[in-house]
Amino acid sequence: ETMTQLCADFGVSRKIGYKWLGRYREFGPEGLHDRPRAPLNHGRATAVDLVERIVAAKEAHPLWGPKKIMARLQRTAPELAWPSASTAGAILERHGLVGRRRARWKAAGNGPWPQAEEPNAVWTGDHKGWFRTRDGWRCEPLTVMDASCRYLLALEATGSTADEETWPVFERLFEEHGLPDRFRSDNGSPFASAGVTGLTPLSVRFIK
């Protein structure tokens, strides 16, 4: 039978049904025994009492992790013998209250790159870090190199890493040398971003 049907047969709500199911999973048949409603104090809370408080805190704050939940409960009732955050995490997982964490996007290519065998197979490019000239102008050197022979295709003194300053350099190089098969960068601005797709206006132009 489904939980809905079982709760209907015994005349209890689904919330109560899941509460008792959680007790049984956590403590076995002993967890189904009636317990006194006396207030908890002086560290006399039973394991069932503590589990219920942990579960209730998670239900009230679904986005909180076990560390934050335990920190709040320990401040609220420091006299109780609370379990560790890792134990609380295991309790929440057994009660089905722990969801999968969304994976963060990571740029590909952390390992070694294959060797470029011929010109225009692979170009590399990046900004080398900015500095100020004597007249106070901010300079962002941009280098573009053919990876097969380490030939320096361009060394441009751009004023920023913005797309509108970087793209004209590549546009000129494409006209002079043709398009490379691949392009590598250090995944910094303006070649890549930390967004879901990792794309920037400049990388979209490269794709087109």
CSV table of C-alpha atoms in Angstrom, one decimal:
chain,number,residue,atom,x,y,z
A,1,GLU,CA,0.0,0.0,0.0
A,2,THR,CA,1.0,3.6,-0.5
A,3,MET,CA,1.7,5.9,2.4
A,4,THR,CA,-1.5,7.8,1.6
A,5,GLN,CA,-3.5,4.6,1.8
A,6,LEU,CA,-1.9,3.5,5.1
A,7,CYS,CA,-2.5,6.9,6.7
A,8,ALA,CA,-6.1,6.8,5.6
A,9,ASP,CA,-6.5,3.3,7.1
A,10,PHE,CA,-5.2,4.4,10.5
A,11,GLY,CA,-6.9,7.8,10.4
A,12,VAL,CA,-3.8,9.9,10.6
A,13,SER,CA,-2.3,12.5,8.4
A,14,ARG,CA,0.5,11.8,6.0
A,15,LYS,CA,2.8,14.1,8.1
A,16,ILE,CA,2.2,11.9,11.2
A,17,GLY,CA,2.7,8.8,9.0
A,18,TYR,CA,6.0,10.0,7.8
A,19,LYS,CA,7.0,11.0,11.3
A,20,TRP,CA,6.4,7.5,12.6
A,21,LEU,CA,8.1,6.0,9.6
A,22,GLY,CA,11.2,8.2,10.3
A,23,ARG,CA,11.2,7.0,13.9
A,24,TYR,CA,11.1,3.4,12.8
A,25,ARG,CA,13.9,3.8,10.3
A,26,GLU,CA,16.0,5.6,12.8
A,27,PHE,CA,15.4,3.5,16.0
A,28,GLY,CA,13.5,0.4,14.9
A,29,PRO,CA,10.4,-0.8,16.9
A,30,GLU,CA,11.7,1.0,20.0
A,31,GLY,CA,11.1,4.3,18.3
A,32,LEU,CA,7.4,3.6,18.0
A,33,HIS,CA,6.8,3.6,21.8
A,34,ASP,CA,4.9,6.4,23.4
A,35,ARG,CA,7.1,9.0,25.1
A,36,PRO,CA,6.2,11.5,27.8
A,37,ARG,CA,5.6,15.1,26.7
A,38,ALA,CA,7.6,16.6,29.6
A,39,PRO,CA,9.9,19.5,28.6
A,40,LEU,CA,13.5,18.7,27.8
A,41,ASN,CA,16.1,20.0,30.2
A,42,HIS,CA,19.4,19.3,31.9
A,43,GLY,CA,20.7,17.2,29.0
A,44,ARG,CA,18.0,14.4,29.5
A,45,ALA,CA,16.8,14.5,25.9
A,46,THR,CA,16.6,11.0,24.4
A,47,ALA,CA,18.0,10.2,21.0
A,48,VAL,CA,14.5,10.3,19.5
A,49,ASP,CA,13.9,13.8,20.9
A,50,LEU,CA,17.1,15.1,19.4
A,51,VAL,CA,16.4,13.6,16.0
A,52,GLU,CA,12.9,15.1,15.9
A,53,ARG,CA,14.3,18.5,16.7
A,54,ILE,CA,17.0,18.2,14.0
A,55,VAL,CA,14.4,17.0,11.4
A,56,ALA,CA,12.0,19.8,12.4
A,57,ALA,CA,14.7,22.4,12.0
A,58,LYS,CA,15.5,21.2,8.5
A,59,GLU,CA,11.8,21.2,7.6
A,60,ALA,CA,11.5,24.8,8.8
A,61,HIS,CA,14.7,25.8,7.0
A,62,PRO,CA,15.1,23.6,3.9
A,63,LEU,CA,18.1,25.5,2.6
A,64,TRP,CA,20.1,25.1,5.8
A,65,GLY,CA,22.9,22.4,5.9
A,66,PRO,CA,23.6,20.3,9.0
A,67,LYS,CA,26.4,22.6,10.2
A,68,LYS,CA,24.1,25.6,10.3
A,69,ILE,CA,21.2,23.6,11.8
A,70,MET,CA,23.4,22.2,14.6
A,71,ALA,CA,24.8,25.6,15.4
A,72,ARG,CA,21.3,27.1,15.8
A,73,LEU,CA,20.1,24.2,17.9
A,74,GLN,CA,23.2,24.3,20.2
A,75,ARG,CA,22.6,28.0,20.7
A,76,THR,CA,18.9,27.5,21.4
A,77,ALA,CA,19.4,24.6,23.8
A,78,PRO,CA,23.1,24.4,24.9
A,79,GLU,CA,22.2,22.1,27.8
A,80,LEU,CA,21.4,19.2,25.5
A,81,ALA,CA,23.9,16.6,24.2
A,82,TRP,CA,23.6,17.4,20.6
A,83,PRO,CA,25.3,15.1,18.0
A,84,SER,CA,28.0,16.3,15.6
A,85,ALA,CA,27.1,18.0,12.3
A,86,SER,CA,28.2,14.9,10.4
A,87,THR,CA,25.8,12.8,12.4
A,88,ALA,CA,23.0,15.3,11.9
A,89,GLY,CA,23.7,15.1,8.1
A,90,ALA,CA,23.4,11.3,8.2
A,91,ILE,CA,20.1,11.7,10.1
A,92,LEU,CA,18.7,14.2,7.5
A,93,GLU,CA,19.8,11.9,4.7
A,94,ARG,CA,18.0,8.9,6.2
A,95,HIS,CA,14.9,11.0,6.5
A,96,GLY,CA,15.1,12.0,2.8
A,97,LEU,CA,15.8,15.6,3.6
A,98,VAL,CA,19.2,16.0,1.8
A,99,GLY,CA,19.0,16.9,-1.9
A,100,ARG,CA,21.8,16.7,-4.4
A,101,ARG,CA,24.0,19.7,-4.6
A,102,ARG,CA,24.0,21.4,-8.0
A,103,ALA,CA,27.3,20.8,-9.7
A,104,ARG,CA,29.3,23.9,-10.5
A,105,TRP,CA,30.5,24.5,-14.0
A,106,LYS,CA,34.2,23.9,-14.5
A,107,ALA,CA,36.2,24.9,-17.5
A,108,ALA,CA,37.5,21.9,-19.6
A,109,GLY,CA,41.1,21.4,-20.3
A,110,ASN,CA,42.8,21.0,-16.9
A,111,GLY,CA,45.1,18.3,-18.3
A,112,PRO,CA,47.9,18.6,-20.8
A,113,TRP,CA,47.0,19.7,-24.3
A,114,PRO,CA,48.0,17.7,-27.4
A,115,GLN,CA,51.0,19.1,-29.3
A,116,ALA,CA,50.3,21.3,-32.3
A,117,GLU,CA,51.8,19.6,-35.3
A,118,GLU,CA,51.5,22.3,-37.9
A,119,PRO,CA,51.0,26.1,-38.3
A,120,ASN,CA,47.5,27.4,-37.7
A,121,ALA,CA,46.6,24.1,-35.9
A,122,VAL,CA,46.4,25.9,-32.5
A,123,TRP,CA,46.7,29.5,-31.5
A,124,THR,CA,47.1,30.7,-27.9
A,125,GLY,CA,46.2,34.0,-26.5
A,126,ASP,CA,45.9,35.8,-23.2
A,127,HIS,CA,46.4,39.2,-21.5
A,128,LYS,CA,49.6,39.3,-19.5
A,129,GLY,CA,48.5,41.5,-16.7
A,130,TRP,CA,48.1,45.3,-16.7
A,131,PHE,CA,50.5,48.1,-15.7
A,132,ARG,CA,50.5,51.9,-15.9
A,133,THR,CA,52.7,53.8,-18.3
A,134,ARG,CA,54.6,56.9,-17.3
A,135,ASP,CA,51.7,59.1,-18.4
A,136,GLY,CA,49.3,57.1,-16.3
A,137,TRP,CA,47.7,55.1,-19.1
A,138,ARG,CA,46.6,51.6,-18.1
A,139,CYS,CA,48.1,49.0,-20.5
A,140,GLU,CA,46.7,45.5,-20.9
A,141,PRO,CA,49.2,43.6,-23.1
A,142,LEU,CA,47.5,41.0,-25.3
A,143,THR,CA,49.7,38.3,-26.9
A,144,VAL,CA,48.6,35.8,-29.6
A,145,MET,CA,51.0,33.0,-30.5
A,146,ASP,CA,51.0,30.0,-32.9
A,147,ALA,CA,51.5,27.0,-30.6
A,148,SER,CA,53.3,24.8,-33.2
A,149,CYS,CA,56.4,27.0,-33.6
A,150,ARG,CA,55.9,29.6,-30.8
A,151,TYR,CA,55.7,32.3,-33.4
A,152,LEU,CA,54.4,35.6,-31.9
A,153,LEU,CA,51.5,36.6,-34.1
A,154,ALA,CA,50.6,39.7,-32.1
A,155,LEU,CA,51.7,41.8,-29.1
A,156,GLU,CA,49.1,44.6,-28.7
A,157,ALA,CA,49.0,47.2,-26.0
A,158,THR,CA,45.2,47.3,-25.4
A,159,GLY,CA,43.6,49.6,-22.8
A,160,SER,CA,41.4,46.9,-21.2
A,161,THR,CA,40.3,43.2,-21.6
A,162,ALA,CA,37.0,44.3,-23.0
A,163,ASP,CA,35.6,42.6,-26.1
A,164,GLU,CA,35.6,45.8,-28.2
A,165,GLU,CA,39.4,46.2,-27.7
A,166,THR,CA,40.3,42.6,-28.1
A,167,TRP,CA,38.2,41.5,-31.0
A,168,PRO,CA,39.8,43.9,-33.6
A,169,VAL,CA,43.2,42.4,-32.9
A,170,PHE,CA,41.9,38.9,-33.7
A,171,GLU,CA,39.9,40.1,-36.7
A,172,ARG,CA,43.1,41.5,-38.2
A,173,LEU,CA,45.0,38.3,-37.5
A,174,PHE,CA,42.3,36.2,-39.1
A,175,GLU,CA,42.5,38.3,-42.3
A,176,GLU,CA,46.3,38.0,-42.4
A,177,HIS,CA,46.9,34.4,-41.4
A,178,GLY,CA,43.5,32.6,-41.8
A,179,LEU,CA,41.5,30.9,-39.0
A,180,PRO,CA,43.3,28.4,-36.6
A,181,ASP,CA,41.8,25.0,-36.1
A,182,ARG,CA,41.7,25.6,-32.3
A,183,PHE,CA,42.2,28.4,-29.9
A,184,ARG,CA,43.5,28.1,-26.3
A,185,SER,CA,43.4,30.6,-23.5
A,186,ASP,CA,43.9,30.7,-19.7
A,187,ASN,CA,40.0,31.0,-19.4
A,188,GLY,CA,40.4,34.5,-18.1
A,189,SER,CA,38.5,37.6,-19.3
A,190,PRO,CA,37.5,38.1,-22.0
A,191,PHE,CA,37.9,34.6,-23.3
A,192,ALA,CA,35.8,32.7,-20.8
A,193,SER,CA,33.5,33.3,-17.8
A,194,ALA,CA,32.4,31.5,-14.7
A,195,GLY,CA,28.8,31.3,-15.9
A,196,VAL,CA,26.9,28.2,-16.8
A,197,THR,CA,28.0,28.1,-20.4
A,198,GLY,CA,31.4,29.7,-19.8
A,199,LEU,CA,30.9,31.9,-22.8
A,200,THR,CA,31.6,35.6,-23.2
A,201,PRO,CA,30.8,38.0,-26.1
A,202,LEU,CA,34.3,37.4,-27.5
A,203,SER,CA,34.1,33.6,-27.3
A,204,VAL,CA,30.7,33.7,-29.0
A,205,ARG,CA,32.3,35.6,-31.9
A,206,PHE,CA,35.0,32.9,-32.1
A,207,ILE,CA,32.3,30.2,-32.4
A,208,LYS,CA,30.5,32.1,-35.2
